[in-house]
Every structure is written in C-alpha cells, then in structure tokens.
GROMACS .gro file of C-alpha atoms in nm:
model
  224
    1MET     CA    1  -1.002  -0.501   3.608
    2SER     CA    2  -0.794  -0.788   3.473
    3VAL     CA    3  -1.063  -0.940   3.286
    4PRO     CA    4  -1.153  -0.644   3.081
    5LEU     CA    5  -0.782  -0.603   2.985
    6VAL     CA    6  -0.744  -0.966   2.886
    7ARG     CA    7  -1.067  -0.958   2.665
    8THR     CA    8  -0.925  -0.648   2.493
    9LEU     CA    9  -0.593  -0.793   2.435
   10VAL     CA   10  -0.745  -1.117   2.292
   11LEU     CA   11  -0.974  -0.915   2.063
   12TYR     CA   12  -0.701  -0.700   1.968
   13PHE     CA   13  -0.475  -0.955   1.840
   14ALA     CA   14  -0.775  -1.129   1.684
   15VAL     CA   15  -0.840  -0.822   1.463
   16ILE     CA   16  -0.474  -0.799   1.367
   17CYS     CA   17  -0.467  -1.156   1.268
   18ALA     CA   18  -0.788  -1.100   1.055
   19VAL     CA   19  -0.650  -0.786   0.874
   20ARG     CA   20  -0.331  -0.985   0.804
   21LEU     CA   21  -0.489  -1.279   0.668
   22MET     CA   22  -0.697  -1.056   0.437
   23GLY     CA   23  -0.396  -0.915   0.284
   24LYS     CA   24  -0.179  -0.612   0.281
   25ARG     CA   25  -0.369  -0.378   0.080
   26GLN     CA   26  -0.399  -0.024   0.233
   27LEU     CA   27  -0.742   0.107   0.325
   28GLY     CA   28  -0.781   0.322   0.019
   29GLU     CA   29  -0.709   0.036  -0.206
   30MET     CA   30  -0.958  -0.203  -0.066
   31ASP     CA   31  -1.230  -0.351  -0.285
   32PRO     CA   32  -1.589  -0.317  -0.165
   33ALA     CA   33  -1.602  -0.668  -0.013
   34GLU     CA   34  -1.272  -0.598   0.188
   35LEU     CA   35  -1.410  -0.261   0.321
   36VAL     CA   36  -1.728  -0.426   0.436
   37VAL     CA   37  -1.552  -0.716   0.610
   38THR     CA   38  -1.312  -0.470   0.778
   39ILE     CA   39  -1.606  -0.247   0.924
   40LEU     CA   40  -1.793  -0.545   1.035
   41VAL     CA   41  -1.503  -0.706   1.194
   42SER     CA   42  -1.425  -0.388   1.409
   43ASP     CA   43  -1.790  -0.361   1.512
   44LEU     CA   44  -1.787  -0.717   1.618
   45ALA     CA   45  -1.476  -0.680   1.810
   46ALA     CA   46  -1.622  -0.390   2.003
   47VAL     CA   47  -1.943  -0.534   2.123
   48PRO     CA   48  -1.762  -0.811   2.352
   49MET     CA   49  -1.500  -0.553   2.435
   50GLN     CA   50  -1.757  -0.313   2.591
   51ASP     CA   51  -2.015  -0.574   2.724
   52LEU     CA   52  -1.854  -0.814   2.974
   53GLY     CA   53  -2.183  -1.019   2.989
   54ILE     CA   54  -2.120  -1.133   2.638
   55PRO     CA   55  -1.883  -1.445   2.618
   56LEU     CA   56  -1.553  -1.358   2.426
   57PHE     CA   57  -1.630  -1.673   2.210
   58PHE     CA   58  -1.934  -1.507   2.065
   59GLY     CA   59  -1.708  -1.216   1.926
   60LEU     CA   60  -1.431  -1.460   1.798
   61VAL     CA   61  -1.648  -1.686   1.589
   62PRO     CA   62  -1.820  -1.423   1.384
   63ILE     CA   63  -1.491  -1.262   1.307
   64ALA     CA   64  -1.326  -1.604   1.199
   65ALA     CA   65  -1.629  -1.677   0.980
   66LEU     CA   66  -1.607  -1.332   0.810
   67VAL     CA   67  -1.231  -1.358   0.739
   68THR     CA   68  -1.280  -1.731   0.621
   69LEU     CA   69  -1.554  -1.591   0.383
   70GLU     CA   70  -1.324  -1.289   0.258
   71VAL     CA   71  -1.057  -1.552   0.182
   72LEU     CA   72  -1.283  -1.783  -0.007
   73LEU     CA   73  -1.435  -1.476  -0.207
   74SER     CA   74  -1.068  -1.377  -0.281
   75ILE     CA   75  -0.991  -1.717  -0.431
   76LEU     CA   76  -1.311  -1.724  -0.618
   77SER     CA   77  -1.221  -1.385  -0.754
   78LEU     CA   78  -0.884  -1.509  -0.883
   79LYS     CA   79  -1.046  -1.805  -1.050
   80SER     CA   80  -1.324  -1.644  -1.214
   81ARG     CA   81  -1.299  -1.297  -1.401
   82PHE     CA   82  -1.700  -1.289  -1.404
   83PHE     CA   83  -1.732  -1.324  -1.033
   84ARG     CA   84  -1.439  -1.063  -0.997
   85ARG     CA   85  -1.629  -0.819  -1.177
   86LEU     CA   86  -1.949  -0.907  -1.011
   87LEU     CA   87  -1.793  -0.844  -0.646
   88ASN     CA   88  -1.545  -0.570  -0.736
   89GLY     CA   89  -1.712  -0.382  -1.032
   90GLN     CA   90  -1.489  -0.275  -1.331
   91PRO     CA   91  -1.294   0.024  -1.441
   92ALA     CA   92  -1.505   0.319  -1.590
   93ILE     CA   93  -1.349   0.567  -1.848
   94ILE     CA   94  -1.454   0.915  -1.759
   95ILE     CA   95  -1.211   1.116  -1.979
   96ARG     CA   96  -1.161   1.019  -2.363
   97LYS     CA   97  -0.933   1.236  -2.568
   98GLY     CA   98  -0.930   1.551  -2.323
   99GLN     CA   99  -1.319   1.549  -2.279
  100LEU     CA  100  -1.535   1.437  -1.990
  101ASP     CA  101  -1.779   1.166  -2.020
  102LEU     CA  102  -2.076   1.319  -1.858
  103SER     CA  103  -2.296   1.010  -1.852
  104LYS     CA  104  -2.016   0.829  -1.679
  105LEU     CA  105  -1.972   1.109  -1.428
  106ARG     CA  106  -2.364   1.106  -1.341
  107GLN     CA  107  -2.340   0.731  -1.326
  108LEU     CA  108  -2.057   0.726  -1.056
  109ARG     CA  109  -2.214   1.030  -0.886
  110LEU     CA  110  -1.883   1.225  -0.932
  111THR     CA  111  -1.869   1.607  -0.930
  112THR     CA  112  -1.646   1.805  -1.163
  113GLU     CA  113  -1.483   1.938  -0.834
  114ASP     CA  114  -1.389   1.590  -0.724
  115LEU     CA  115  -1.238   1.523  -1.051
  116VAL     CA  116  -1.043   1.845  -1.057
  117VAL     CA  117  -0.915   1.772  -0.728
  118ALA     CA  118  -0.801   1.434  -0.822
  119LEU     CA  119  -0.623   1.558  -1.109
  120ARG     CA  120  -0.455   1.811  -0.916
  121LYS     CA  121  -0.322   1.537  -0.669
  122GLN     CA  122  -0.152   1.397  -0.980
  123SER     CA  123   0.003   1.725  -1.094
  124VAL     CA  124  -0.250   1.752  -1.393
  125ALA     CA  125  -0.339   2.112  -1.460
  126SER     CA  126  -0.624   2.054  -1.724
  127VAL     CA  127  -0.846   1.791  -1.833
  128SER     CA  128  -0.744   1.867  -2.202
  129ASP     CA  129  -0.409   1.718  -2.100
  130VAL     CA  130  -0.552   1.388  -2.036
  131LYS     CA  131  -0.582   1.121  -2.314
  132TYR     CA  132  -0.773   0.866  -2.096
  133GLY     CA  133  -0.887   0.906  -1.748
  134VAL     CA  134  -1.013   0.578  -1.561
  135ILE     CA  135  -1.189   0.521  -1.240
  136GLU     CA  136  -1.047   0.199  -1.095
  137PRO     CA  137  -1.271  -0.031  -0.901
  138ASP     CA  138  -1.104   0.063  -0.561
  139GLY     CA  139  -1.205   0.442  -0.646
  140SER     CA  140  -0.869   0.564  -0.743
  141LEU     CA  141  -0.802   0.782  -1.074
  142THR     CA  142  -0.563   0.651  -1.326
  143ILE     CA  143  -0.473   0.880  -1.606
  144VAL     CA  144  -0.280   0.860  -1.944
  145LEU     CA  145  -0.158   1.186  -2.049
  146TYR     CA  146  -0.083   1.299  -2.420
  147PRO     CA  147   0.269   1.243  -2.522
  148GLN     CA  148   0.350   1.601  -2.528
  149GLN     CA  149   0.240   1.625  -2.164
  150GLN     CA  150   0.432   1.340  -2.023
  151PRO     CA  151   0.736   1.389  -1.800
  152VAL     CA  152   1.066   1.379  -1.993
  153THR     CA  153   1.261   1.056  -1.939
  154ALA     CA  154   1.627   0.968  -1.985
  155GLU     CA  155   1.553   0.774  -2.290
  156MET     CA  156   1.373   1.063  -2.466
  157LEU     CA  157   1.705   1.257  -2.404
  158SER     CA  158   1.926   0.964  -2.493
  159LEU     CA  159   2.096   0.946  -2.168
  160SER     CA  160   2.216   0.657  -1.976
  161PRO     CA  161   2.175   0.731  -1.601
  162LYS     CA  162   2.337   0.547  -1.331
  163ASP     CA  163   2.170   0.212  -1.250
  164THR     CA  164   1.982   0.174  -0.908
  165GLY     CA  165   1.837  -0.097  -0.729
  166LEU     CA  166   1.594  -0.148  -0.423
  167PRO     CA  167   1.752   0.023  -0.129
  168LEU     CA  168   1.742  -0.194   0.202
  169VAL     CA  169   1.795  -0.062   0.543
  170VAL     CA  170   2.132  -0.216   0.633
  171ILE     CA  171   2.181  -0.009   0.961
  172SER     CA  172   1.909   0.138   1.187
  173ASP     CA  173   1.987   0.339   1.486
  174GLY     CA  174   2.336   0.194   1.499
  175GLN     CA  175   2.211  -0.181   1.458
  176LEU     CA  176   2.307  -0.384   1.172
  177VAL     CA  177   1.985  -0.549   1.006
  178GLU     CA  178   2.072  -0.909   0.943
  179ARG     CA  179   1.796  -0.968   0.716
  180SER     CA  180   1.892  -0.707   0.475
  181LEU     CA  181   2.269  -0.817   0.461
  182GLY     CA  182   2.116  -1.170   0.379
  183LEU     CA  183   1.925  -1.014   0.095
  184LEU     CA  184   2.221  -0.833  -0.032
  185ARG     CA  185   2.443  -1.122   0.009
  186LEU     CA  186   2.691  -0.899   0.222
  187ASP     CA  187   2.850  -0.993   0.560
  188ARG     CA  188   2.903  -0.752   0.855
  189ASP     CA  189   3.274  -0.692   0.753
  190ALA     CA  190   3.177  -0.567   0.413
  191VAL     CA  191   2.955  -0.307   0.575
  192VAL     CA  192   3.218  -0.216   0.828
  193ASN     CA  193   3.465  -0.172   0.569
  194ARG     CA  194   3.249   0.073   0.363
  195LEU     CA  195   3.167   0.290   0.664
  196ARG     CA  196   3.541   0.263   0.768
  197ASN     CA  197   3.645   0.451   0.424
  198ARG     CA  198   3.397   0.726   0.537
  199GLY     CA  199   3.553   0.727   0.872
  200LEU     CA  200   3.260   0.583   1.050
  201ARG     CA  201   3.174   0.306   1.277
  202PRO     CA  202   2.822   0.120   1.261
  203GLU     CA  203   2.724   0.247   1.623
  204GLU     CA  204   2.778   0.608   1.497
  205VAL     CA  205   2.517   0.552   1.203
  206PHE     CA  206   2.152   0.657   1.237
  207LEU     CA  207   2.060   0.512   0.895
  208MET     CA  208   2.246   0.328   0.606
  209THR     CA  209   2.064   0.186   0.315
  210LEU     CA  210   2.228  -0.001   0.044
  211ASP     CA  211   2.106  -0.143  -0.284
  212ASP     CA  212   2.232  -0.428  -0.516
  213CYS     CA  213   2.389  -0.166  -0.744
  214GLY     CA  214   2.622  -0.042  -0.482
  215ASN     CA  215   2.458   0.279  -0.410
  216MET     CA  216   2.469   0.386  -0.049
  217PHE     CA  217   2.306   0.646   0.169
  218VAL     CA  218   2.457   0.707   0.526
  219GLN     CA  219   2.331   0.957   0.792
  220LYS     CA  220   2.516   0.990   1.121
  221LYS     CA  221   2.367   0.999   1.465
  222GLU     CA  222   2.331   1.341   1.596
  223GLY     CA  223   2.649   1.438   1.797
  224ALA     CA  224   2.832   1.144   1.664
   0.00000   0.00000   0.00000
C-alpha cells in the first residue's frame, strides 16, 4: 500500500514542478503548445500511477523532456517573431466598425451564438457598439468600443479621485503577513497603531489590506 502512495506523491510533485516551470498562465490563457504539453504531462503521470509494473523513472523522464521542450519553445518564441506566429498563431479581426467579418468567422469556425455570448460577458449589448473585435491567439475576445459607448472616466468629467495603490494583505486571520509589511516598508508597530485608532488588536482582525497610498480595509473576526 505504501508503494502506490509514494509513487503518487512523487508524480504529483513532479507535475506541480512541471506546471510551475511552464509559467503562471491560467488554463484559459494558454497558447496551443502549452495546452498540448499540459495534457500530455497529465497523461504521462497517470500511466505509472495506475500501473505499478511500469518503473517510475519511465514516467518522470518523458515529463522532464516535455517541460524542457516547452521552455525551449518559449525562449524561441521570445527571440523570433516569425516562430512565435508559427507556433501560437496571430490575432484575427472579426468585427470592423460594427460589422461582422463573415469570412473570418467561417475560417475560425465561430458561430454567431458564440460571438454574442462572448460580447455579453463583456457587457456589450450589440455588435454595432463595437468598433473592432479581435480573437486573440489564446481564443479570448478583445473589443474596442466606439467612444460614445465607452465607460465614463474621471478624466472625462474633469474629476480628481483619490489615488489608490495595490492593496496587500497585511493581516490574515489575526496573523501579520511579514512579506507585505516589507513591501510596504512598514513595521509591526505601525500596523498596530493603525488598528489601535480603530479600537482593535491584530488578533481581532480577520482581514486587513493596505496599499502604498494609505488606503486601508479592515474586517473584524466574527464575535470579536
């Protein structure tokens, strides 16, 4: 019983390392080569995990080879624009000035229903509101709206809203996050003093976020 468990754990950590080495893209943002490698790695890991007669080494070597190949292809893609287009494809414009490019839709095998759903997900009610619509190499839809359809910004209204930064988790479930304090160049006393002004202690806080502009969010623990 211990042998299958050890093999499973080894392959589990091997797949985690493989995915980490390939980068931090989300599954929906993978290019074709990354998606293929991910599928193959999972299949290769499953075979020695299920069949104890296959040496564990026979599963780890192909995984390492695929990850190495993926890393090399990524480097080549960075160096060569031609190779990047050959490997990943290139964007395709499917909407021009509020009109669908029917030939592109047929070429990409996209239905009008698929397109309407993608537009709804971006809160776009009509194709006529879109000046340009582009299918990216990862399959996502990018749109450029006509100026009159774009969301109103503070600049358009000549407003000067309060500046904001990147909020970092300073306290999580009553525990101070030292890494966030270092990034914000704060010490523990500075955080404690901010909480004291609100009548709180760190151990009473479920979540506290803080950005480099001084904006703070605090939520107490239940019952605190």
